[in-house]
PDB file of C-alpha atoms and ligand atoms in Angstrom:
ATOM      1  CA  MET A   1      -0.001   0.018   0.010  1.00 75.00           C
ATOM      2  CA  THR A   2       1.428   3.346  -0.999  1.00 90.00           C
ATOM      3  CA  SER A   3       0.143   6.895  -0.797  1.00 94.00           C
ATOM      4  CA  PRO A   4       0.374   9.972  -3.099  1.00 97.00           C
ATOM      5  CA  VAL A   5       2.797  12.726  -2.101  1.00 97.00           C
ATOM      6  CA  VAL A   6      -0.102  15.106  -2.569  1.00 98.00           C
ATOM      7  CA  VAL A   7      -3.677  15.018  -4.058  1.00 98.00           C
ATOM      8  CA  LEU A   8      -4.873  18.009  -5.971  1.00 98.00           C
ATOM      9  CA  ILE A   9      -8.529  18.987  -5.866  1.00 98.00           C
ATOM     10  CA  GLY A  10     -10.524  21.921  -7.136  1.00 98.00           C
ATOM     11  CA  PRO A  11     -12.994  23.078  -9.883  1.00 97.00           C
ATOM     12  CA  PRO A  12     -12.469  22.481 -13.574  1.00 96.00           C
ATOM     13  CA  GLY A  13      -9.866  24.718 -15.046  1.00 95.00           C
ATOM     14  CA  ALA A  14      -8.094  25.307 -11.704  1.00 98.00           C
ATOM     15  CA  GLY A  15      -5.008  23.593 -13.000  1.00 98.00           C
ATOM     16  CA  LYS A  16      -4.984  20.293 -11.276  1.00 98.00           C
ATOM     17  CA  SER A  17      -3.641  18.483 -14.292  1.00 98.00           C
ATOM     18  CA  HIS A  18      -1.341  21.198 -15.568  1.00 98.00           C
ATOM     19  CA  ILE A  19       0.073  22.249 -12.055  1.00 98.00           C
ATOM     20  CA  GLY A  20       0.059  18.536 -11.038  1.00 98.00           C
ATOM     21  CA  ARG A  21       2.271  17.490 -14.000  1.00 98.00           C
ATOM     22  CA  ALA A  22       4.714  20.433 -13.392  1.00 98.00           C
ATOM     23  CA  LEU A  23       4.778  19.773  -9.634  1.00 98.00           C
ATOM     24  CA  ALA A  24       5.510  16.055 -10.148  1.00 98.00           C
ATOM     25  CA  GLU A  25       8.435  17.073 -12.433  1.00 98.00           C
ATOM     26  CA  TYR A  26       9.748  19.605  -9.969  1.00 98.00           C
ATOM     27  CA  LEU A  27       9.620  16.963  -7.138  1.00 98.00           C
ATOM     28  CA  GLY A  28      11.051  14.179  -9.302  1.00 98.00           C
ATOM     29  CA  VAL A  29       8.029  11.942  -8.743  1.00 98.00           C
ATOM     30  CA  GLY A  30       5.423  10.379 -10.945  1.00 98.00           C
ATOM     31  CA  PHE A  31       2.257  12.069 -12.019  1.00 98.00           C
ATOM     32  CA  ARG A  32      -1.170  10.448 -12.320  1.00 98.00           C
ATOM     33  CA  ASP A  33      -4.577  11.995 -13.337  1.00 98.00           C
ATOM     34  CA  THR A  34      -7.675   9.976 -12.612  1.00 98.00           C
ATOM     35  CA  ASP A  35      -9.389  11.431 -15.688  1.00 98.00           C
ATOM     36  CA  THR A  36      -6.662   9.875 -17.792  1.00 98.00           C
ATOM     37  CA  ASP A  37      -7.049   6.574 -15.945  1.00 98.00           C
ATOM     38  CA  ILE A  38     -10.753   6.626 -16.661  1.00 98.00           C
ATOM     39  CA  GLU A  39     -10.242   7.434 -20.328  1.00 98.00           C
ATOM     40  CA  ARG A  40      -7.702   4.540 -20.689  1.00 98.00           C
ATOM     41  CA  SER A  41      -9.968   1.964 -19.110  1.00 97.00           C
ATOM     42  CA  ALA A  42     -13.122   3.184 -21.001  1.00 97.00           C
ATOM     43  CA  GLY A  43     -11.231   3.541 -24.233  1.00 97.00           C
ATOM     44  CA  CYS A  44     -12.729   6.973 -24.950  1.00 97.00           C
ATOM     45  CA  ARG A  45     -12.850  10.611 -23.784  1.00 95.00           C
ATOM     46  CA  ILE A  46     -14.484  11.758 -20.508  1.00 95.00           C
ATOM     47  CA  ALA A  47     -16.831  13.907 -22.749  1.00 93.00           C
ATOM     48  CA  GLN A  48     -18.039  10.873 -24.507  1.00 95.00           C
ATOM     49  CA  ILE A  49     -18.560   8.915 -21.271  1.00 96.00           C
ATOM     50  CA  LEU A  50     -20.658  11.703 -19.932  1.00 95.00           C
ATOM     51  CA  GLU A  51     -22.650  12.054 -23.065  1.00 93.00           C
ATOM     52  CA  ARG A  52     -23.191   8.295 -23.642  1.00 95.00           C
ATOM     53  CA  GLU A  53     -23.637   7.115 -20.049  1.00 96.00           C
ATOM     54  CA  GLY A  54     -24.585  10.224 -17.988  1.00 95.00           C
ATOM     55  CA  GLU A  55     -22.967  11.765 -15.041  1.00 96.00           C
ATOM     56  CA  ALA A  56     -24.116   9.174 -12.502  1.00 97.00           C
ATOM     57  CA  HIS A  57     -22.309   6.289 -14.376  1.00 97.00           C
ATOM     58  CA  PHE A  58     -19.314   8.513 -14.864  1.00 97.00           C
ATOM     59  CA  ARG A  59     -19.167   9.108 -11.080  1.00 98.00           C
ATOM     60  CA  VAL A  60     -19.060   5.356 -10.519  1.00 97.00           C
ATOM     61  CA  ARG A  61     -16.115   4.895 -12.864  1.00 98.00           C
ATOM     62  CA  GLU A  62     -14.520   7.944 -11.236  1.00 98.00           C
ATOM     63  CA  ARG A  63     -14.934   6.627  -7.720  1.00 98.00           C
ATOM     64  CA  ARG A  64     -13.247   3.315  -8.703  1.00 98.00           C
ATOM     65  CA  ALA A  65     -10.362   5.220 -10.446  1.00 98.00           C
ATOM     66  CA  VAL A  66      -9.780   7.579  -7.529  1.00 98.00           C
ATOM     67  CA  HIS A  67      -9.734   4.857  -4.849  1.00 98.00           C
ATOM     68  CA  ARG A  68      -7.394   2.821  -6.902  1.00 98.00           C
ATOM     69  CA  ALA A  69      -5.044   5.744  -7.359  1.00 98.00           C
ATOM     70  CA  LEU A  70      -5.225   6.855  -3.727  1.00 98.00           C
ATOM     71  CA  ALA A  71      -4.048   3.405  -2.796  1.00 97.00           C
ATOM     72  CA  GLY A  72      -1.626   2.706  -5.493  1.00 96.00           C
ATOM     73  CA  HIS A  73       0.151   5.874  -6.575  1.00 98.00           C
ATOM     74  CA  SER A  74       3.162   7.347  -4.740  1.00 96.00           C
ATOM     75  CA  GLY A  75       3.533  10.690  -6.710  1.00 98.00           C
ATOM     76  CA  VAL A  76       1.509  13.621  -7.392  1.00 98.00           C
ATOM     77  CA  LEU A  77      -2.238  12.711  -8.021  1.00 98.00           C
ATOM     78  CA  ALA A  78      -4.753  15.086  -9.778  1.00 98.00           C
ATOM     79  CA  LEU A  79      -8.456  14.235  -9.382  1.00 98.00           C
ATOM     80  CA  GLY A  80     -11.225  15.445 -11.660  1.00 98.00           C
ATOM     81  CA  GLY A  81     -13.196  18.445 -10.233  1.00 98.00           C
ATOM     82  CA  GLY A  82     -16.241  16.534  -9.205  1.00 98.00           C
ATOM     83  CA  ALA A  83     -14.450  13.536  -7.660  1.00 98.00           C
ATOM     84  CA  VAL A  84     -14.912  15.081  -4.070  1.00 98.00           C
ATOM     85  CA  LEU A  85     -18.727  14.786  -4.462  1.00 98.00           C
ATOM     86  CA  GLU A  86     -18.558  11.125  -3.563  1.00 97.00           C
ATOM     87  CA  GLU A  87     -18.745  10.615   0.313  1.00 97.00           C
ATOM     88  CA  ALA A  88     -16.454   7.467   0.186  1.00 97.00           C
ATOM     89  CA  THR A  89     -13.895   9.498  -1.581  1.00 98.00           C
ATOM     90  CA  GLN A  90     -14.276  12.422   0.997  1.00 98.00           C
ATOM     91  CA  ARG A  91     -13.591   9.931   3.839  1.00 98.00           C
ATOM     92  CA  ARG A  92     -10.576   8.542   2.100  1.00 98.00           C
ATOM     93  CA  LEU A  93      -9.067  11.906   1.347  1.00 98.00           C
ATOM     94  CA  GLY A  94      -8.984  12.539   5.161  1.00 96.00           C
ATOM     95  CA  ARG A  95      -5.954  10.260   5.229  1.00 93.00           C
ATOM     96  CA  HIS A  96      -3.981  12.266   2.630  1.00 96.00           C
ATOM     97  CA  ARG A  97      -2.305  15.633   2.076  1.00 97.00           C
ATOM     98  CA  VAL A  98      -4.745  17.482  -0.023  1.00 98.00           C
ATOM     99  CA  VAL A  99      -4.223  20.712  -1.958  1.00 98.00           C
ATOM    100  CA  HIS A 100      -7.288  22.638  -3.075  1.00 98.00           C
ATOM    101  CA  LEU A 101      -6.335  24.912  -6.059  1.00 98.00           C
ATOM    102  CA  ALA A 102      -8.590  28.035  -5.780  1.00 98.00           C
ATOM    103  CA  VAL A 103      -9.265  30.240  -8.843  1.00 97.00           C
ATOM    104  CA  ALA A 104     -11.907  32.842  -9.432  1.00 96.00           C
ATOM    105  CA  PRO A 105     -14.791  31.933 -11.627  1.00 94.00           C
ATOM    106  CA  GLN A 106     -14.002  34.314 -14.515  1.00 94.00           C
ATOM    107  CA  GLN A 107     -10.487  33.106 -14.679  1.00 96.00           C
ATOM    108  CA  LEU A 108     -11.749  29.428 -14.669  1.00 96.00           C
ATOM    109  CA  ALA A 109     -14.075  30.309 -17.536  1.00 92.00           C
ATOM    110  CA  ALA A 110     -11.362  32.003 -19.568  1.00 93.00           C
ATOM    111  CA  ARG A 111      -9.112  28.897 -19.104  1.00 93.00           C
ATOM    112  CA  ILE A 112     -11.757  26.515 -20.147  1.00 89.00           C
ATOM    113  CA  GLY A 113     -12.810  28.339 -23.185  1.00 83.00           C
ATOM    114  CA  SER A 114     -15.753  27.003 -25.072  1.00 69.00           C
ATOM    115  CA  ALA A 115     -15.890  23.995 -22.865  1.00 63.00           C
ATOM    116  CA  ALA A 116     -16.084  21.625 -25.847  1.00 67.00           C
ATOM    117  CA  THR A 117     -14.365  18.890 -23.791  1.00 75.00           C
ATOM    118  CA  ARG A 118     -16.421  19.627 -20.685  1.00 80.00           C
ATOM    119  CA  PRO A 119     -20.009  18.917 -21.329  1.00 81.00           C
ATOM    120  CA  LEU A 120     -21.016  19.582 -17.774  1.00 86.00           C
ATOM    121  CA  LEU A 121     -20.120  23.282 -18.437  1.00 86.00           C
ATOM    122  CA  ALA A 122     -21.679  23.511 -21.900  1.00 80.00           C
ATOM    123  CA  ASP A 123     -23.723  26.576 -23.033  1.00 80.00           C
ATOM    124  CA  ASP A 124     -22.746  28.930 -20.166  1.00 86.00           C
ATOM    125  CA  PRO A 125     -19.411  27.840 -18.722  1.00 88.00           C
ATOM    126  CA  GLU A 126     -18.977  30.835 -16.243  1.00 90.00           C
ATOM    127  CA  GLY A 127     -22.618  30.489 -15.003  1.00 92.00           C
ATOM    128  CA  ARG A 128     -22.369  26.792 -14.569  1.00 93.00           C
ATOM    129  CA  LEU A 129     -19.005  27.279 -12.796  1.00 95.00           C
ATOM    130  CA  ARG A 130     -20.573  29.692 -10.284  1.00 95.00           C
ATOM    131  CA  THR A 131     -23.331  27.261  -9.601  1.00 96.00           C
ATOM    132  CA  LEU A 132     -20.912  24.430  -9.281  1.00 96.00           C
ATOM    133  CA  LEU A 133     -18.566  26.460  -6.991  1.00 97.00           C
ATOM    134  CA  ALA A 134     -21.439  27.432  -4.613  1.00 97.00           C
ATOM    135  CA  VAL A 135     -21.969  23.683  -3.946  1.00 97.00           C
ATOM    136  CA  ARG A 136     -18.436  22.527  -4.070  1.00 98.00           C
ATOM    137  CA  ASN A 137     -16.288  25.271  -2.496  1.00 98.00           C
ATOM    138  CA  PRO A 138     -17.326  24.266   1.037  1.00 98.00           C
ATOM    139  CA  ILE A 139     -16.328  20.668   0.231  1.00 98.00           C
ATOM    140  CA  TYR A 140     -13.070  21.633  -1.366  1.00 98.00           C
ATOM    141  CA  ARG A 141     -12.184  23.652   1.654  1.00 98.00           C
ATOM    142  CA  ARG A 142     -13.206  21.123   4.224  1.00 98.00           C
ATOM    143  CA  LEU A 143     -11.210  18.343   2.545  1.00 98.00           C
ATOM    144  CA  ALA A 144      -8.128  20.524   2.086  1.00 98.00           C
ATOM    145  CA  THR A 145      -5.008  20.391   4.116  1.00 97.00           C
ATOM    146  CA  TRP A 146      -4.171  23.640   2.210  1.00 97.00           C
ATOM    147  CA  THR A 147      -6.148  25.925  -0.061  1.00 98.00           C
ATOM    148  CA  VAL A 148      -3.662  27.533  -2.463  1.00 98.00           C
ATOM    149  CA  PRO A 149      -4.543  30.499  -4.703  1.00 98.00           C
ATOM    150  CA  ALA A 150      -3.882  29.251  -8.233  1.00 98.00           C
ATOM    151  CA  GLY A 151      -4.629  32.143 -10.414  1.00 97.00           C
ATOM    152  CA  GLY A 152      -1.049  33.237 -10.746  1.00 97.00           C
ATOM    153  CA  ARG A 153       1.813  31.830 -12.854  1.00 97.00           C
ATOM    154  CA  SER A 154       2.308  28.139 -12.770  1.00 98.00           C
ATOM    155  CA  HIS A 155       5.855  28.024 -11.443  1.00 98.00           C
ATOM    156  CA  LEU A 156       4.840  30.128  -8.375  1.00 98.00           C
ATOM    157  CA  VAL A 157       1.927  27.858  -7.682  1.00 98.00           C
ATOM    158  CA  VAL A 158       4.262  24.881  -7.976  1.00 98.00           C
ATOM    159  CA  ALA A 159       6.820  26.473  -5.661  1.00 98.00           C
ATOM    160  CA  ARG A 160       4.206  27.349  -3.150  1.00 98.00           C
ATOM    161  CA  ILE A 161       2.888  23.746  -2.983  1.00 98.00           C
ATOM    162  CA  ALA A 162       6.425  22.319  -2.756  1.00 97.00           C
ATOM    163  CA  THR A 163       7.208  24.689   0.236  1.00 96.00           C
ATOM    164  CA  LEU A 164       3.962  23.511   2.026  1.00 97.00           C
ATOM    165  CA  LEU A 165       4.800  19.863   1.394  1.00 96.00           C
ATOM    166  CA  ALA A 166       8.252  20.405   2.869  1.00 94.00           C
ATOM    167  CA  GLU A 167       6.655  21.860   6.072  1.00 89.00           C
ATOM    168  CA  LEU A 168       4.265  19.028   6.756  1.00 82.00           C
ATOM    169  CA  PRO A 169       5.616  15.484   6.745  1.00 70.00           C
ATOM    170  CA  ALA A 170       3.556  13.018   4.711  1.00 63.00           C
ATOM    171  CA  ALA A 171       1.336  10.394   6.292  1.00 53.00           C
ATOM    172  CA  HIS A 172       3.536   7.773   4.738  1.00 45.00           C
ATOM    173  CA  GLY A 173       7.143   8.743   4.872  1.00 47.00           C
ATOM    174  CA  PRO A 174       8.992  12.006   4.391  1.00 46.00           C
ATOM    175  CA  ALA A 175       8.312  14.583   1.654  1.00 51.00           C
ATOM    176  CA  PRO A 176      10.465  13.977  -1.449  1.00 54.00           C
ATOM    177  CA  ALA A 177      13.925  15.566  -1.302  1.00 53.00           C
ATOM    178  CA  ALA A 178      13.026  18.198  -3.975  1.00 56.00           C
ATOM    179  CA  ALA A 179      10.135  19.344  -1.788  1.00 53.00           C
ATOM    180  CA  ARG A 180      12.733  20.579   0.719  1.00 47.00           C
ATOM    181  CA  PRO A 181      13.759  24.020  -0.564  1.00 47.00           C
ATOM    182  CA  PRO A 182      17.351  25.045   0.191  1.00 40.00           C
ATOM    183  CA  GLY A 183      17.901  27.805   2.792  1.00 40.00           C
ATOM    184  CA  PRO A 184      15.607  28.979   5.452  1.00 40.00           C
ATOM    185  CA  PRO A 185      12.004  27.699   5.316  1.00 37.00           C
ATOM    186  CA  ALA A 186       9.692  29.876   3.329  1.00 37.00           C
ATOM    187  CA  ARG A 187       6.590  31.286   4.987  1.00 38.00           C
ATOM    188  CA  SER A 188       3.284  29.848   4.385  1.00 37.00           C
ATOM    189  CA  GLY A 189       1.498  32.998   3.357  1.00 36.00           C
ATOM    190  CA  ALA A 190      -0.340  31.687   0.396  1.00 39.00           C
ATOM    191  CA  ALA A 191      -1.963  28.907   2.344  1.00 40.00           C
ATOM    192  CA  ALA A 192      -2.956  31.123   5.140  1.00 31.00           C
ATOM    193  CA  HIS A 193      -3.995  34.090   3.282  1.00 31.00           C
ATOM    194  CA  ARG A 194      -7.350  35.900   3.884  1.00 27.00           C
ATOM    195  CA  GLY A 195      -8.272  39.243   2.599  1.00 28.00           C
ATOM    196  CA  PRO A 196      -9.056  41.417  -0.463  1.00 28.00           C
ATOM    197  CA  GLY A 197      -6.280  39.835  -2.536  1.00 30.00           C
ATOM    198  CA  ASP A 198      -7.964  36.463  -2.411  1.00 33.00           C
ATOM    199  CA  PRO A 199      -9.345  35.386  -5.776  1.00 32.00           C
ATOM    200  CA  LEU A 200     -12.762  34.261  -4.391  1.00 33.00           C
ATOM    201  CA  GLY A 201     -13.190  37.305  -2.329  1.00 28.00           C
ATOM    202  CA  ARG A 202     -13.497  35.354   0.803  1.00 27.00           C
ATOM    203  CA  GLU A 203     -11.961  32.547   2.742  1.00 30.00           C
ATOM    204  CA  VAL A 204      -9.323  31.293   0.297  1.00 30.00           C
ATOM    205  CA  GLY A 205      -6.774  29.559   2.423  1.00 34.00           C
ATOM    206  CA  GLY A 206      -8.025  31.331   5.459  1.00 30.00           C
ATOM    207  CA  GLY A 207      -6.259  28.755   7.735  1.00 32.00           C
ATOM    208  CA  LEU A 208      -6.291  25.027   7.541  1.00 33.00           C
ATOM    209  CA  GLY A 209      -9.384  22.983   6.919  1.00 34.00           C
ATOM    210  CA  ARG A 210      -7.632  20.537   9.133  1.00 37.00           C
ATOM    211  CA  ALA A 211      -4.656  20.987  11.421  1.00 31.00           C
ATOM    212  CA  ALA A 212      -2.009  18.338  11.625  1.00 31.00           C
ATOM    213  CA  GLU A 213      -0.289  16.665  14.543  1.00 27.00           C
ATOM    214  CA  LEU A 214       2.399  14.136  14.401  1.00 24.00           C
ATOM    215  CA  LYS A 215       1.485  10.911  16.282  1.00 24.00           C
ATOM    216  CA  THR A 216       3.669   7.692  16.839  1.00 22.00           C
ATOM    217  CA  GLY A 217       6.273   7.030  14.175  1.00 24.00           C
ATOM    218  CA  ASP A 218       5.530   8.938  10.990  1.00 26.00           C
ATOM    219  CA  GLN A 219       1.758   8.429  11.199  1.00 26.00           C
ATOM    220  CA  LEU A 220      -0.121  11.694  10.557  1.00 28.00           C
ATOM    221  CA  ARG A 221      -3.127  12.378  12.415  1.00 29.00           C
ATOM    222  CA  LEU A 222      -5.558  14.868  10.910  1.00 32.00           C
ATOM    223  CA  HIS A 223      -8.052  16.717  12.959  1.00 29.00           C
ATOM    224  CA  GLN A 224     -11.386  17.967  11.605  1.00 30.00           C
ATOM    225  CA  PRO A 225     -12.213  21.598  12.239  1.00 33.00           C
ATOM    226  CA  GLY A 226     -13.828  21.901  15.649  1.00 28.00           C
ATOM    227  CA  HIS A 227     -11.270  19.637  17.265  1.00 25.00           C
ATOM    228  CA  GLN A 228      -8.293  21.709  16.457  1.00 27.00           C
ATOM    229  CA  GLN A 229      -8.491  24.540  13.980  1.00 29.00           C
ATOM    230  CA  ARG A 230      -4.894  25.637  13.987  1.00 29.00           C
ATOM    231  CA  PRO A 231      -1.496  24.063  13.796  1.00 36.00           C
ATOM    232  CA  PRO A 232       0.570  23.780  16.907  1.00 31.00           C
ATOM    233  CA  ALA A 233       1.897  27.078  18.366  1.00 32.00           C
ATOM    234  CA  GLY A 234       5.073  28.123  16.436  1.00 33.00           C
ATOM    235  CA  HIS A 235       4.300  25.820  13.520  1.00 35.00           C
ATOM    236  CA  PRO A 236       5.199  27.589  10.267  1.00 34.00           C
ATOM    237  CA  LEU A 237       1.700  27.064   8.940  1.00 36.00           C
ATOM    238  CA  GLN A 238       0.570  29.738  11.548  1.00 27.00           C
ATOM    239  CA  GLN A 239       2.543  32.356   9.939  1.00 27.00           C
ATOM    240  CA  VAL A 240       0.908  34.744   7.466  1.00 25.00           C
ATOM    241  CA  GLY A 241       3.302  36.293   4.887  1.00 27.00           C
ATOM    242  CA  PRO A 242       3.024  38.527   1.913  1.00 27.00           C
ATOM    243  CA  ALA A 243       3.676  35.674  -0.665  1.00 27.00           C
ATOM    244  CA  ALA A 244      -0.020  35.133  -1.467  1.00 26.00           C
ATOM    245  CA  GLN A 245      -0.111  38.394  -3.384  1.00 22.00           C
ATOM    246  CA  HIS A 246       2.259  37.017  -5.949  1.00 21.00           C
ATOM    247  CA  LEU A 247       0.171  33.883  -6.883  1.00 19.00           C
TER     248      LEU A 247
HETATM  249  N1  ADP B 301      -1.318  28.818 -13.390  1.00 50.48           N
HETATM  250  C1  ADP B 301      -1.777  28.793 -14.589  1.00 50.48           C
HETATM  251  N2  ADP B 301      -1.400  29.726 -15.511  1.00 50.48           N
HETATM  252  C2  ADP B 301      -1.823  29.654 -16.703  1.00 50.48           C
HETATM  253  N3  ADP B 301      -2.607  28.705 -17.329  1.00 50.48           N
HETATM  254  C3  ADP B 301      -2.943  27.628 -16.521  1.00 50.48           C
HETATM  255  C4  ADP B 301      -2.553  27.535 -15.096  1.00 50.48           C
HETATM  256  N4  ADP B 301      -3.089  26.497 -14.687  1.00 50.48           N
HETATM  257  C5  ADP B 301      -3.726  25.845 -15.588  1.00 50.48           C
HETATM  258  N5  ADP B 301      -3.616  26.572 -16.778  1.00 50.48           N
HETATM  259  C6  ADP B 301      -4.321  26.194 -17.990  1.00 50.48           C
HETATM  260  O1  ADP B 301      -5.621  26.207 -17.817  1.00 50.48           O
HETATM  261  C7  ADP B 301      -6.325  25.070 -18.523  1.00 50.48           C
HETATM  262  C8  ADP B 301      -6.927  24.192 -17.580  1.00 50.48           C
HETATM  263  O2  ADP B 301      -5.998  23.558 -16.751  1.00 50.48           O
HETATM  264  P1  ADP B 301      -6.175  22.033 -16.255  1.00 50.48           P
HETATM  265  O3  ADP B 301      -4.913  21.631 -15.647  1.00 50.48           O
HETATM  266  O4  ADP B 301      -6.788  21.218 -17.364  1.00 50.48           O
HETATM  267  O5  ADP B 301      -7.277  22.248 -15.144  1.00 50.48           O
HETATM  268  P2  ADP B 301      -8.140  21.058 -14.402  1.00 50.48           P
HETATM  269  O6  ADP B 301      -7.322  19.856 -14.496  1.00 50.48           O
HETATM  270  O7  ADP B 301      -8.086  21.689 -12.981  1.00 50.48           O
HETATM  271  O8  ADP B 301      -9.414  21.074 -14.951  1.00 50.48           O
HETATM  272  C9  ADP B 301      -5.153  24.463 -19.317  1.00 50.48           C
HETATM  273  O9  ADP B 301      -5.080  24.912 -20.623  1.00 50.48           O
HETATM  274  C10 ADP B 301      -3.815  24.860 -18.616  1.00 50.48           C
HETATM  275  O10 ADP B 301      -2.765  24.903 -19.362  1.00 50.48           O
HETATM  276  O1  S3P B 302     -15.864  19.054 -12.296  1.00 50.48           O
HETATM  277  C1  S3P B 302     -16.353  18.006 -12.824  1.00 50.48           C
HETATM  278  O2  S3P B 302     -17.432  17.478 -12.551  1.00 50.48           O
HETATM  279  C2  S3P B 302     -15.594  17.345 -13.970  1.00 50.48           C
HETATM  280  C3  S3P B 302     -14.238  17.755 -14.113  1.00 50.48           C
HETATM  281  C4  S3P B 302     -13.439  17.217 -15.143  1.00 50.48           C
HETATM  282  O3  S3P B 302     -12.079  17.188 -14.726  1.00 50.48           O
HETATM  283  P1  S3P B 302     -11.165  18.540 -14.424  1.00 50.48           P
HETATM  284  O4  S3P B 302     -11.699  19.134 -13.133  1.00 50.48           O
HETATM  285  O5  S3P B 302      -9.708  17.930 -14.457  1.00 50.48           O
HETATM  286  O6  S3P B 302     -11.421  19.431 -15.673  1.00 50.48           O
HETATM  287  C5  S3P B 302     -13.796  15.792 -15.521  1.00 50.48           C
HETATM  288  O7  S3P B 302     -13.485  14.920 -14.552  1.00 50.48           O
HETATM  289  C6  S3P B 302     -15.177  15.789 -15.840  1.00 50.48           C
HETATM  290  O8  S3P B 302     -15.516  16.578 -17.047  1.00 50.48           O
HETATM  291  C7  S3P B 302     -16.131  16.176 -14.713  1.00 50.48           C
HETATM  292 MG1   MG B 303      -7.842  17.858 -15.089  1.00 50.48          MG
END
């Protein structure tokens, strides 16, 4: 049994696939995208599965692909934007380091363009994204170890995530060597940023959805909000720095 270095979640167009691939390269680990796994096993594109079988059947395929990848991939794992809707997946994500990539709806829509490959957003991508975000943002935030603003340049988003990974040891073994930046530890501003610069205009990265505490060995115990909302005193994740403005 293995475990991903990090799992990327967030809405369509947030950059889970794009940033995930770049992050994996930066860290020197493998990259896996559950949408690609689904397409391989179905022998056709996601858009075709959605059109032929409907969303409910697609979610069943997706759940299987996600659970397989969570248990069998040791690098960076990107999920499809709707994978977090499944309760069984939500439970499993509680055992992993999860990064929620947060991007404002207008920017998501601009990245997605005509949405030809995303039938769930057809006709009115920005309107559909807003509806979808209203339902999913609370879920993304609740499941996230960190919410990272991802509207900025790719290499800055990658560097931010790598810094966060270096600060919090993984549930199964240490962070990859490349995730430990040289020199003094960077501050975790982007992950703990709250304020007018935030692309959703509200609680993007306003603290941890879950705080982490090291238990026996390298087992990582994650607390749900309500039990402990902040990292231990002095932990670097408590620090708020200016870096968020650059993402
Ligand atoms: N930080 C970024 N800067 C510029 N373009 C980006 C960035 N992140 C993603 N993109 C682009 O946005 C589009 C959607 O990205 P993608 O990785 O497919 O999103 P997701 O997998 O979250 O749906 C792609 O064309 C990708 O190249
Ligand atoms: O948000 C969603 O419901 C979906 C997102 C897509 O993946 P990306 O988020 O990688 O675009 C893909 O899984 C499918 O079109 C459904
Ligand atoms: Mg993707």
